[in-house]
Tab-separated table of C-alpha atoms in Angstrom:
chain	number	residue	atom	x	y	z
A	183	UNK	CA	-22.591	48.105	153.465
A	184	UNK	CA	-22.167	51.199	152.059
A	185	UNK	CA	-19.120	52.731	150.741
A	186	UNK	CA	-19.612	56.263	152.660
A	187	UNK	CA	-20.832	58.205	155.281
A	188	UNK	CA	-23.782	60.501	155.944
A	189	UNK	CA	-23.428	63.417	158.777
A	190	UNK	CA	-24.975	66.881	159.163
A	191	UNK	CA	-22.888	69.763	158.780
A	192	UNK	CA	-23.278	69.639	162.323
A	193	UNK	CA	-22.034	66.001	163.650
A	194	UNK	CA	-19.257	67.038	160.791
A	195	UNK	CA	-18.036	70.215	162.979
A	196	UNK	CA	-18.211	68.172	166.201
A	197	UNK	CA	-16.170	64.795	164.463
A	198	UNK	CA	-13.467	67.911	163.110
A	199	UNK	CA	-13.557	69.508	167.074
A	200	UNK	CA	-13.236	65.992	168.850
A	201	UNK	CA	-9.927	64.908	166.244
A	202	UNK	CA	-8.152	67.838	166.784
A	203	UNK	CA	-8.684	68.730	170.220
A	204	UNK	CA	-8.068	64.855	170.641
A	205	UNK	CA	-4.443	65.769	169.399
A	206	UNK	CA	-3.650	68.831	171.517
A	207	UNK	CA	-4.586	71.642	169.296
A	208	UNK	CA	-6.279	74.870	171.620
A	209	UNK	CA	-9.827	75.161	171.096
A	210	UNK	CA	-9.679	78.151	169.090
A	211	UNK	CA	-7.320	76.392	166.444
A	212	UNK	CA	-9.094	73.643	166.278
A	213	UNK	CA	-12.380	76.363	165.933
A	214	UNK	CA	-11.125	78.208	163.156
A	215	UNK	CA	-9.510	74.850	161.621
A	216	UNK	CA	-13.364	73.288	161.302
A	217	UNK	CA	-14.921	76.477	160.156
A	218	UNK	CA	-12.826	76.283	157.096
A	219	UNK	CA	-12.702	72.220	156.556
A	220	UNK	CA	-16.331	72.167	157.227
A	221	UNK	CA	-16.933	74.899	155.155
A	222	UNK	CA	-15.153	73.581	152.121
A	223	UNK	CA	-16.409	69.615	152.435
A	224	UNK	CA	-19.964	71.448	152.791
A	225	UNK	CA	-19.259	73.064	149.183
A	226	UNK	CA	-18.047	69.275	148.225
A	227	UNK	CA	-13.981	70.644	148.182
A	228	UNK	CA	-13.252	67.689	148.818
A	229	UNK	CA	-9.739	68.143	148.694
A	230	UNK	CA	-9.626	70.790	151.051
A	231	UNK	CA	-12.244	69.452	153.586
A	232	UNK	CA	-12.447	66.566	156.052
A	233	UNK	CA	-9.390	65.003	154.461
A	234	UNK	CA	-7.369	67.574	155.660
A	235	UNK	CA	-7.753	66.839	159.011
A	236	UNK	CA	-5.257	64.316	158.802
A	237	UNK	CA	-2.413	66.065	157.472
A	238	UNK	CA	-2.940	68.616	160.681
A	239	UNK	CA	-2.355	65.568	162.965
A	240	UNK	CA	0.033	64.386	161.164
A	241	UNK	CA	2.414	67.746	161.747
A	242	UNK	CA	1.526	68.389	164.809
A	243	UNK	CA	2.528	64.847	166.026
A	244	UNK	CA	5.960	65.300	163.482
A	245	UNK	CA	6.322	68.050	165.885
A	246	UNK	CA	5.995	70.929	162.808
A	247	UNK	CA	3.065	72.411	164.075
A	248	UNK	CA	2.533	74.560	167.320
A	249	UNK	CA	-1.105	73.844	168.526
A	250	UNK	CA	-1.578	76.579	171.076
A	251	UNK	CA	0.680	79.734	169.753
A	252	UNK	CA	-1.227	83.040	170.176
A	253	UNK	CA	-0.937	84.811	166.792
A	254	UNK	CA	1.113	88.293	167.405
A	255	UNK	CA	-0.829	91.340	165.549
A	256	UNK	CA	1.646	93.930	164.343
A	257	UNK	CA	0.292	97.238	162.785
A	258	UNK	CA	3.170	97.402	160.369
A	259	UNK	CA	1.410	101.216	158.947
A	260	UNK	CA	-1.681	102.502	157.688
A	261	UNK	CA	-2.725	100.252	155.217
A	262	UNK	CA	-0.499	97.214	156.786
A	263	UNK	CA	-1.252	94.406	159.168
A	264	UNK	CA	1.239	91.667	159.458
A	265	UNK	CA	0.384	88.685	162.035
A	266	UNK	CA	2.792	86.144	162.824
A	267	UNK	CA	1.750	82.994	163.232
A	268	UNK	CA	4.425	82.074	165.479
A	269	UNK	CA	4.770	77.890	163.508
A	270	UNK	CA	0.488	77.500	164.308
A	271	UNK	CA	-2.001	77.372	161.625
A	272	UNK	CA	-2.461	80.008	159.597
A	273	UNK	CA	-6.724	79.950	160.083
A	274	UNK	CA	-6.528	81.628	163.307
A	275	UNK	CA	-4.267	84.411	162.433
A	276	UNK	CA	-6.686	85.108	159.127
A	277	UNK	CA	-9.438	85.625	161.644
A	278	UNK	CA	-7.580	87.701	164.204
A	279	UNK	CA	-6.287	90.212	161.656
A	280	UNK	CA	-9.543	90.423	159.254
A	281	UNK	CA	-10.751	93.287	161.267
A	282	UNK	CA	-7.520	95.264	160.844
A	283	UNK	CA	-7.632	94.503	157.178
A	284	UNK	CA	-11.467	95.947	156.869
A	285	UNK	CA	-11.212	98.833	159.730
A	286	UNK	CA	-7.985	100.051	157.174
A	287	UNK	CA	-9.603	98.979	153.893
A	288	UNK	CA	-12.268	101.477	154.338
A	289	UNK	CA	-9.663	104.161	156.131
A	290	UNK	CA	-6.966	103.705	152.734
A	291	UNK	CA	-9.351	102.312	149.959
A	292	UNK	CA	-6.668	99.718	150.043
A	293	UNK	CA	-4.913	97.236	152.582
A	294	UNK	CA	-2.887	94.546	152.851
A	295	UNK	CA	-2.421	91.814	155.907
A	296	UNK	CA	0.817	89.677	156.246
A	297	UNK	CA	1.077	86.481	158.068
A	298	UNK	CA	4.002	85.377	158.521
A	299	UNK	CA	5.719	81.892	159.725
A	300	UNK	CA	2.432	80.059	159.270
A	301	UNK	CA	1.310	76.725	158.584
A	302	UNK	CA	-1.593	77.193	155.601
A	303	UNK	CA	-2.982	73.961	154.558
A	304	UNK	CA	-6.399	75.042	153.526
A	305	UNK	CA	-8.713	76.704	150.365
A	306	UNK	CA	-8.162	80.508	149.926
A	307	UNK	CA	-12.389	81.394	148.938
A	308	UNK	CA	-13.310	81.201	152.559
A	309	UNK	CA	-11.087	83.901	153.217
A	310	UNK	CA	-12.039	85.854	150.295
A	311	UNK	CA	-15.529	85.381	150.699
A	312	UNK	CA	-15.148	86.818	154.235
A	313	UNK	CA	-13.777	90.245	153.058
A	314	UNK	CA	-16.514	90.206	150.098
A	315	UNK	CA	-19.533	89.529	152.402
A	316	UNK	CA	-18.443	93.325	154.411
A	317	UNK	CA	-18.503	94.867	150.681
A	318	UNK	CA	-15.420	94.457	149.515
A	319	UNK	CA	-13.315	93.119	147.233
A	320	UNK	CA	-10.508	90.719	148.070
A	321	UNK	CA	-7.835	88.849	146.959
A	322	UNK	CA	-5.375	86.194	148.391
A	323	UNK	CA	-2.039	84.414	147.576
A	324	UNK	CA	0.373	81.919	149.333
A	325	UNK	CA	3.133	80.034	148.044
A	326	UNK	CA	3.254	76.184	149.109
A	327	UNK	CA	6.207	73.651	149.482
A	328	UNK	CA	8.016	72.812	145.681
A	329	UNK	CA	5.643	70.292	143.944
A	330	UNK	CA	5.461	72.000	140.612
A	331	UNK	CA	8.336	72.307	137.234
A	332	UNK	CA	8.772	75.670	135.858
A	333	UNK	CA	7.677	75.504	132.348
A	334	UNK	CA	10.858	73.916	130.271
A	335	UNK	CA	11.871	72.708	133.755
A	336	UNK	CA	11.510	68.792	134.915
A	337	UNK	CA	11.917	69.376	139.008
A	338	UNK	CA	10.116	70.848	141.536
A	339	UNK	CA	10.908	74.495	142.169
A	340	UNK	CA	7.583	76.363	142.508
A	341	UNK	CA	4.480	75.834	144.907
A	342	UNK	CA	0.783	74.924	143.312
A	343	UNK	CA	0.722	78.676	144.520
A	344	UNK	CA	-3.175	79.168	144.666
A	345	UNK	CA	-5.038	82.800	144.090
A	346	UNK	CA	-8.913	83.540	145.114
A	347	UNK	CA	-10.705	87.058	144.239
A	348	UNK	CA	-13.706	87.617	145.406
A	349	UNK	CA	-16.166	90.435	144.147
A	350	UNK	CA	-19.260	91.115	145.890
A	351	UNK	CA	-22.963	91.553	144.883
A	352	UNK	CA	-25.196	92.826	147.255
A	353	UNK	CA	-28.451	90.232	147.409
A	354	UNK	CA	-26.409	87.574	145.488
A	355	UNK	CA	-23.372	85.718	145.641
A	356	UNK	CA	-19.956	86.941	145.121
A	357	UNK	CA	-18.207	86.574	141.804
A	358	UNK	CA	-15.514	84.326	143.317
A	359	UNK	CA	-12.706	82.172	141.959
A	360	UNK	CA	-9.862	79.806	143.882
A	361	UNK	CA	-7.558	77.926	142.010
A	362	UNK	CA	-4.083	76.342	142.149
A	363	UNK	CA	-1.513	78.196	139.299
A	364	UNK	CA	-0.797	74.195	138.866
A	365	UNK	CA	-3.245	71.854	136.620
A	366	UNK	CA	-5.116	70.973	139.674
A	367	UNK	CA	-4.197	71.161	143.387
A	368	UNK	CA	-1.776	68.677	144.708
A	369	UNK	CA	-4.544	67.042	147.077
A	370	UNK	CA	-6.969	65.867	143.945
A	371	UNK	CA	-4.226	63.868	142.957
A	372	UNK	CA	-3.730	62.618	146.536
A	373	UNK	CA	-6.606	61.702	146.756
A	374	UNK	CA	-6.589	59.896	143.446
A	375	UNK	CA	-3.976	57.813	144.931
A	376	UNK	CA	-6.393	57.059	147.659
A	377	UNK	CA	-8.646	55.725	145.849
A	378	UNK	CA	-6.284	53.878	143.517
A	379	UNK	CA	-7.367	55.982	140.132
A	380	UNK	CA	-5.331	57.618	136.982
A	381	UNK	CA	-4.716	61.338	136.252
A	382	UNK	CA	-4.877	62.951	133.129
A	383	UNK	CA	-1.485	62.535	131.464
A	384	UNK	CA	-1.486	66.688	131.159
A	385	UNK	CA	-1.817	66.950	135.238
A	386	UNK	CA	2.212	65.894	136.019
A	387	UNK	CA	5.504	64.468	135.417
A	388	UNK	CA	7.335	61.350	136.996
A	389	UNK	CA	10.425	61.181	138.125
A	390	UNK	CA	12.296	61.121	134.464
A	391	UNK	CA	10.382	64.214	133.466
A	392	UNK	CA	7.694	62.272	131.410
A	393	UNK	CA	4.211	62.662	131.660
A	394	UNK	CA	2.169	60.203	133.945
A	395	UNK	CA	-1.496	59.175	134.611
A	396	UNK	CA	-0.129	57.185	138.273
A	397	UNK	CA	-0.732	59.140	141.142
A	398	UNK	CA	1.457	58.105	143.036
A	399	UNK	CA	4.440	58.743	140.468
A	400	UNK	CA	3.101	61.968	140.209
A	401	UNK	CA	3.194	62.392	143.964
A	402	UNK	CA	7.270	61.320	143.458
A	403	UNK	CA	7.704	63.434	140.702
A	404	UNK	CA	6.710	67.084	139.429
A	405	UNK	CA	3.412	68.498	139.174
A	406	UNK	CA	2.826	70.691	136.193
A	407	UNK	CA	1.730	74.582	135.635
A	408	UNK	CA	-1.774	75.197	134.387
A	409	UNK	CA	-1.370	77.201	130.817
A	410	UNK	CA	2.125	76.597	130.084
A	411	UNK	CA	4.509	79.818	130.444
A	412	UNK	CA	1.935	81.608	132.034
A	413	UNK	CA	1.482	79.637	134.887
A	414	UNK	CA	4.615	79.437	135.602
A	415	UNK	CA	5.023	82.906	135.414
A	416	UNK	CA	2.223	83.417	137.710
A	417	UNK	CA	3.184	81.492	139.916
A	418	UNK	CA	6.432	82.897	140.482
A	419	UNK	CA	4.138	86.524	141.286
A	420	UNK	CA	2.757	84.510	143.640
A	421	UNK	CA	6.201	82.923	145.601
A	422	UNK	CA	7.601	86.767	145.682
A	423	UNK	CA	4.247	88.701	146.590
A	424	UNK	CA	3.807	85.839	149.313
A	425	UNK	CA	7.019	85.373	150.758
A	426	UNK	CA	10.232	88.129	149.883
A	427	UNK	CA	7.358	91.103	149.681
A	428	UNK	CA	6.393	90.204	153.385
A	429	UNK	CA	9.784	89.166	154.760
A	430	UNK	CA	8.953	85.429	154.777
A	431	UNK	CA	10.747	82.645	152.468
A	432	UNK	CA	10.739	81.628	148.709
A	433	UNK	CA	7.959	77.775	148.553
A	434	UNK	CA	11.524	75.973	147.588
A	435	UNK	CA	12.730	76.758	151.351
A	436	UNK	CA	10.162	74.787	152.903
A	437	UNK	CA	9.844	71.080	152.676
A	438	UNK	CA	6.705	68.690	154.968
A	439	UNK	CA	7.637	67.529	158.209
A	440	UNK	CA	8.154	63.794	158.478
A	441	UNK	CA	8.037	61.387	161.295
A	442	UNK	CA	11.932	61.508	161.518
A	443	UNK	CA	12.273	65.231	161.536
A	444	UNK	CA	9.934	68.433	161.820
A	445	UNK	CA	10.720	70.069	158.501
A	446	UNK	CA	10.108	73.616	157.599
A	447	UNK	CA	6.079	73.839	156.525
A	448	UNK	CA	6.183	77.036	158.285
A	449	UNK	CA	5.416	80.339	155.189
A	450	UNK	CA	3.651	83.383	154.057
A	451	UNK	CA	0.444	84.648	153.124
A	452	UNK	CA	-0.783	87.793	151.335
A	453	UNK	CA	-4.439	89.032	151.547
A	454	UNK	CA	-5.574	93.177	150.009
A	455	UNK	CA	-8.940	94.236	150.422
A	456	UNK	CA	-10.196	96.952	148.042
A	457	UNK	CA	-12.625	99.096	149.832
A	458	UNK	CA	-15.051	100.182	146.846
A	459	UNK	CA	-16.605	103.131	148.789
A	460	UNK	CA	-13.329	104.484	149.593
A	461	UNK	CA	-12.209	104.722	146.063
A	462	UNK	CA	-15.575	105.602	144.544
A	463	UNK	CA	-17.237	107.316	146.893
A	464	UNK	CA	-21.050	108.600	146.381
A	465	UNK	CA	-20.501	106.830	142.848
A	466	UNK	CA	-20.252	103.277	144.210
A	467	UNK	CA	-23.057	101.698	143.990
A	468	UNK	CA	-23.443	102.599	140.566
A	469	UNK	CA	-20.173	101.152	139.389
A	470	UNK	CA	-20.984	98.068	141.515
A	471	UNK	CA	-24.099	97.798	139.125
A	472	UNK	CA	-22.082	98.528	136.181
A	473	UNK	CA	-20.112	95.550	136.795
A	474	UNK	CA	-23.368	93.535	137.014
A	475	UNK	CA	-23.279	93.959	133.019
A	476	UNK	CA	-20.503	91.604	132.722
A	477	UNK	CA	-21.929	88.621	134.847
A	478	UNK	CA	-25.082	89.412	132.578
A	479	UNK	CA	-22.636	88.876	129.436
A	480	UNK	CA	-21.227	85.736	130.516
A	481	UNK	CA	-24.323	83.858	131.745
A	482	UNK	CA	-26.142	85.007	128.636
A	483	UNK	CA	-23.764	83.465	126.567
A	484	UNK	CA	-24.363	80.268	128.490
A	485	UNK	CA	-21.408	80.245	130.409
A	486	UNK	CA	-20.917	79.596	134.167
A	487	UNK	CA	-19.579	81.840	136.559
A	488	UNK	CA	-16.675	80.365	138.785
A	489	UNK	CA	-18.119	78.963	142.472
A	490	UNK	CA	-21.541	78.198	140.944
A	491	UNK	CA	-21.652	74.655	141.845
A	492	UNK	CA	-19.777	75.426	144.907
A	493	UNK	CA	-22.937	77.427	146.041
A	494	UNK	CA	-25.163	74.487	144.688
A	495	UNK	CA	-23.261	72.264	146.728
A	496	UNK	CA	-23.532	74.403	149.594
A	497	UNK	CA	-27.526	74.687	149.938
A	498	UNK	CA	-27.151	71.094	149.567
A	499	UNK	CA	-25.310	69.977	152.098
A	500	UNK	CA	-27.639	72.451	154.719
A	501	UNK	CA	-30.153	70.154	153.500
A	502	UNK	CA	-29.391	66.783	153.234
A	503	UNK	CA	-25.562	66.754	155.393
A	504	UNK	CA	-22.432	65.903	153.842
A	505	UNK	CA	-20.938	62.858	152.150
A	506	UNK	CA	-17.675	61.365	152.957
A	507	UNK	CA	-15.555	58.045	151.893
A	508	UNK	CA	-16.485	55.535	154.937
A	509	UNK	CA	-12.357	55.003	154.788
A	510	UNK	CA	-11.733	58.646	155.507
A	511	UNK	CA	-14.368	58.353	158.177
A	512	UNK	CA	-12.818	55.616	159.556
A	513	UNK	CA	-9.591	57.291	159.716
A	514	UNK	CA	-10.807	60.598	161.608
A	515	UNK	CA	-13.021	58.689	164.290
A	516	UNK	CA	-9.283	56.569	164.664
A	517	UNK	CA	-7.800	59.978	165.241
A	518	UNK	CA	-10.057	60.475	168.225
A	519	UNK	CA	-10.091	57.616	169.523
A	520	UNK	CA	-6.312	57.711	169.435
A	521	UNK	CA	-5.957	60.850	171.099
């Protein structure tokens, strides 16, 4: 028997639907949920796709999670859209207030939407990606709960804090990067506990503030900034653009809800569109091409742009479905049955 599971991109968006309408989430959560878990496991994310189905349920039944809350749009000014997410996912309120943040993108050159008191479990390049597929440029922050030392530091303090950019090229795919300002997000080494493998020593620190290859000691302990100082430092950008900037709170003041208590997963988000037209005007297009010479550089040197084999991945899985642990499969078709 084999180890893992088959399904179309399809039968994946209907087994995502079924678990977490199973467990009370509104259809347009659980909509906006499986656009962005399906769209990550189909660009083999693993860490942000299926899998993360399960921490959803999980907080929602811990009681951390509202399922149905309609997010609130606020035109804070010009150039400003917050949304809160009133303790629901964060997907929903992305989608609700991405056509404020292009409508005033192209008005201001520049614009920024908040969301506020959301739950944000999930990869930042689908979001980025959306804003560069309407020609423009985007970029995207959030702070996360305190799984990561401060550089000189030995306990948890600041979040894996991801960024994404995204730059788009007309006829080809966007120069896009999404990465955690730790050595790796906190759900490859999750699921390197699932599957009962070492880290790399460099990835985290146990509870004594020494360097570990267990995962789960890792998990107990302190995750680690990628490049030293300057991870940590931003990082730290990251908590205060995401959270004091926007009126919402500091990684450290949230904590995962538990079965015995709901917890406070509930933070910020920041997302600016540049609007290239706006700034450039009739002149554009010909910086856009301009900018073309430095992907030219990089391949010709041999190197790889970032998202490549995300994109590979991608036209894969369109093809031949996606691929999944038959344990995780397991565990989602429990959900619905469990509902």
């Amino acid at each position: 028997m084999s180890d893992f599971v088959t399904l179309s991109v399809e039968q994946a968006g209907k087994l995502s639907l079924a678990v977490l309408e199973g467990n009370g989430f509104s259809h347009d959560h659980a909509a906006a949920i499986t656009r962005s878990v399906v769209a990550a496991q189909s660009d083999e994310c693993h860490s942000h796709g299926l899998y993360r189905l399960i921490g959803c349920v999980q907080t929602a039944r811990n009681g951390a999670l509202d399922t149905h809350a309609e997010p609130e749009i606020i035109d804070q000014a010009p150039a400003i859209t917050k949304v809160n997410a009133h303790k629901a996912c964060s997907l929903l309120s992305f989608e609700m207030g991405l056509p404020f943040l292009i409508e005033k993108s192209r008005a201001c050159g520049i614009s920024v939407l908040a969301i506020n008191n959301s739950f944000h479990f999930s990869a930042l390049w689908p979001e980025v990606e959306a804003i560069s597929s309407q020609g423009l440029v985007g970029l995207a922050m959030t702070p996360t709960h305190a799984f990561v030392a401060p550089t000189g530091g030995t306990k948890p303090l600041l979040g894996t804090n991801p960024i994404a950019f995204s730059w788009p090229r007309p006829g080809r795919t966007p120069y896009t990067f999404d990465f955690a300002t730790s050595m790796i997000a906190r759900g490859e080494i999750e699921l390197h506990r699932r599957a009962g493998k070492p880290i790399p020593d460099d990835w985290a620190i146990d509870k004594a503030g020494v360097p570990t290859t267990d995962a789960t000691k890792a998990l107990e302990g302190a995750m680690l900034t990628f490049g030293g100082h300057k991870g940590s430092a931003l990082s730290t950008m990251i908590g205060l653009l995401a959270g004091p900037l926007i009126g919402d709170v500091l990684g450290h003041e949230t904590h995962a809800a538990s079965e015995d208590a709901p917890g406070k997963p509930h933070h910020g988000e920041i997302i600016i569109a540049f609007c290239p037209e706006t700034f450039l005007g009739a002149d554009a297009q010909k910086h856009l091409e301009h900018a073309e010479d430095l992907f030219e550089g990089i391949i010709e040197q041999g190197a790889r742009l970032p998202s490549q084999r995300r994109f590979e991945a991608r036209e894969r899985s369109r093809e031949n479905g996606v691929t999944i642990p038959k344990a995780l499969h397991d565990e989602l078709v429990a959900l619905v049955v469990k509902r």
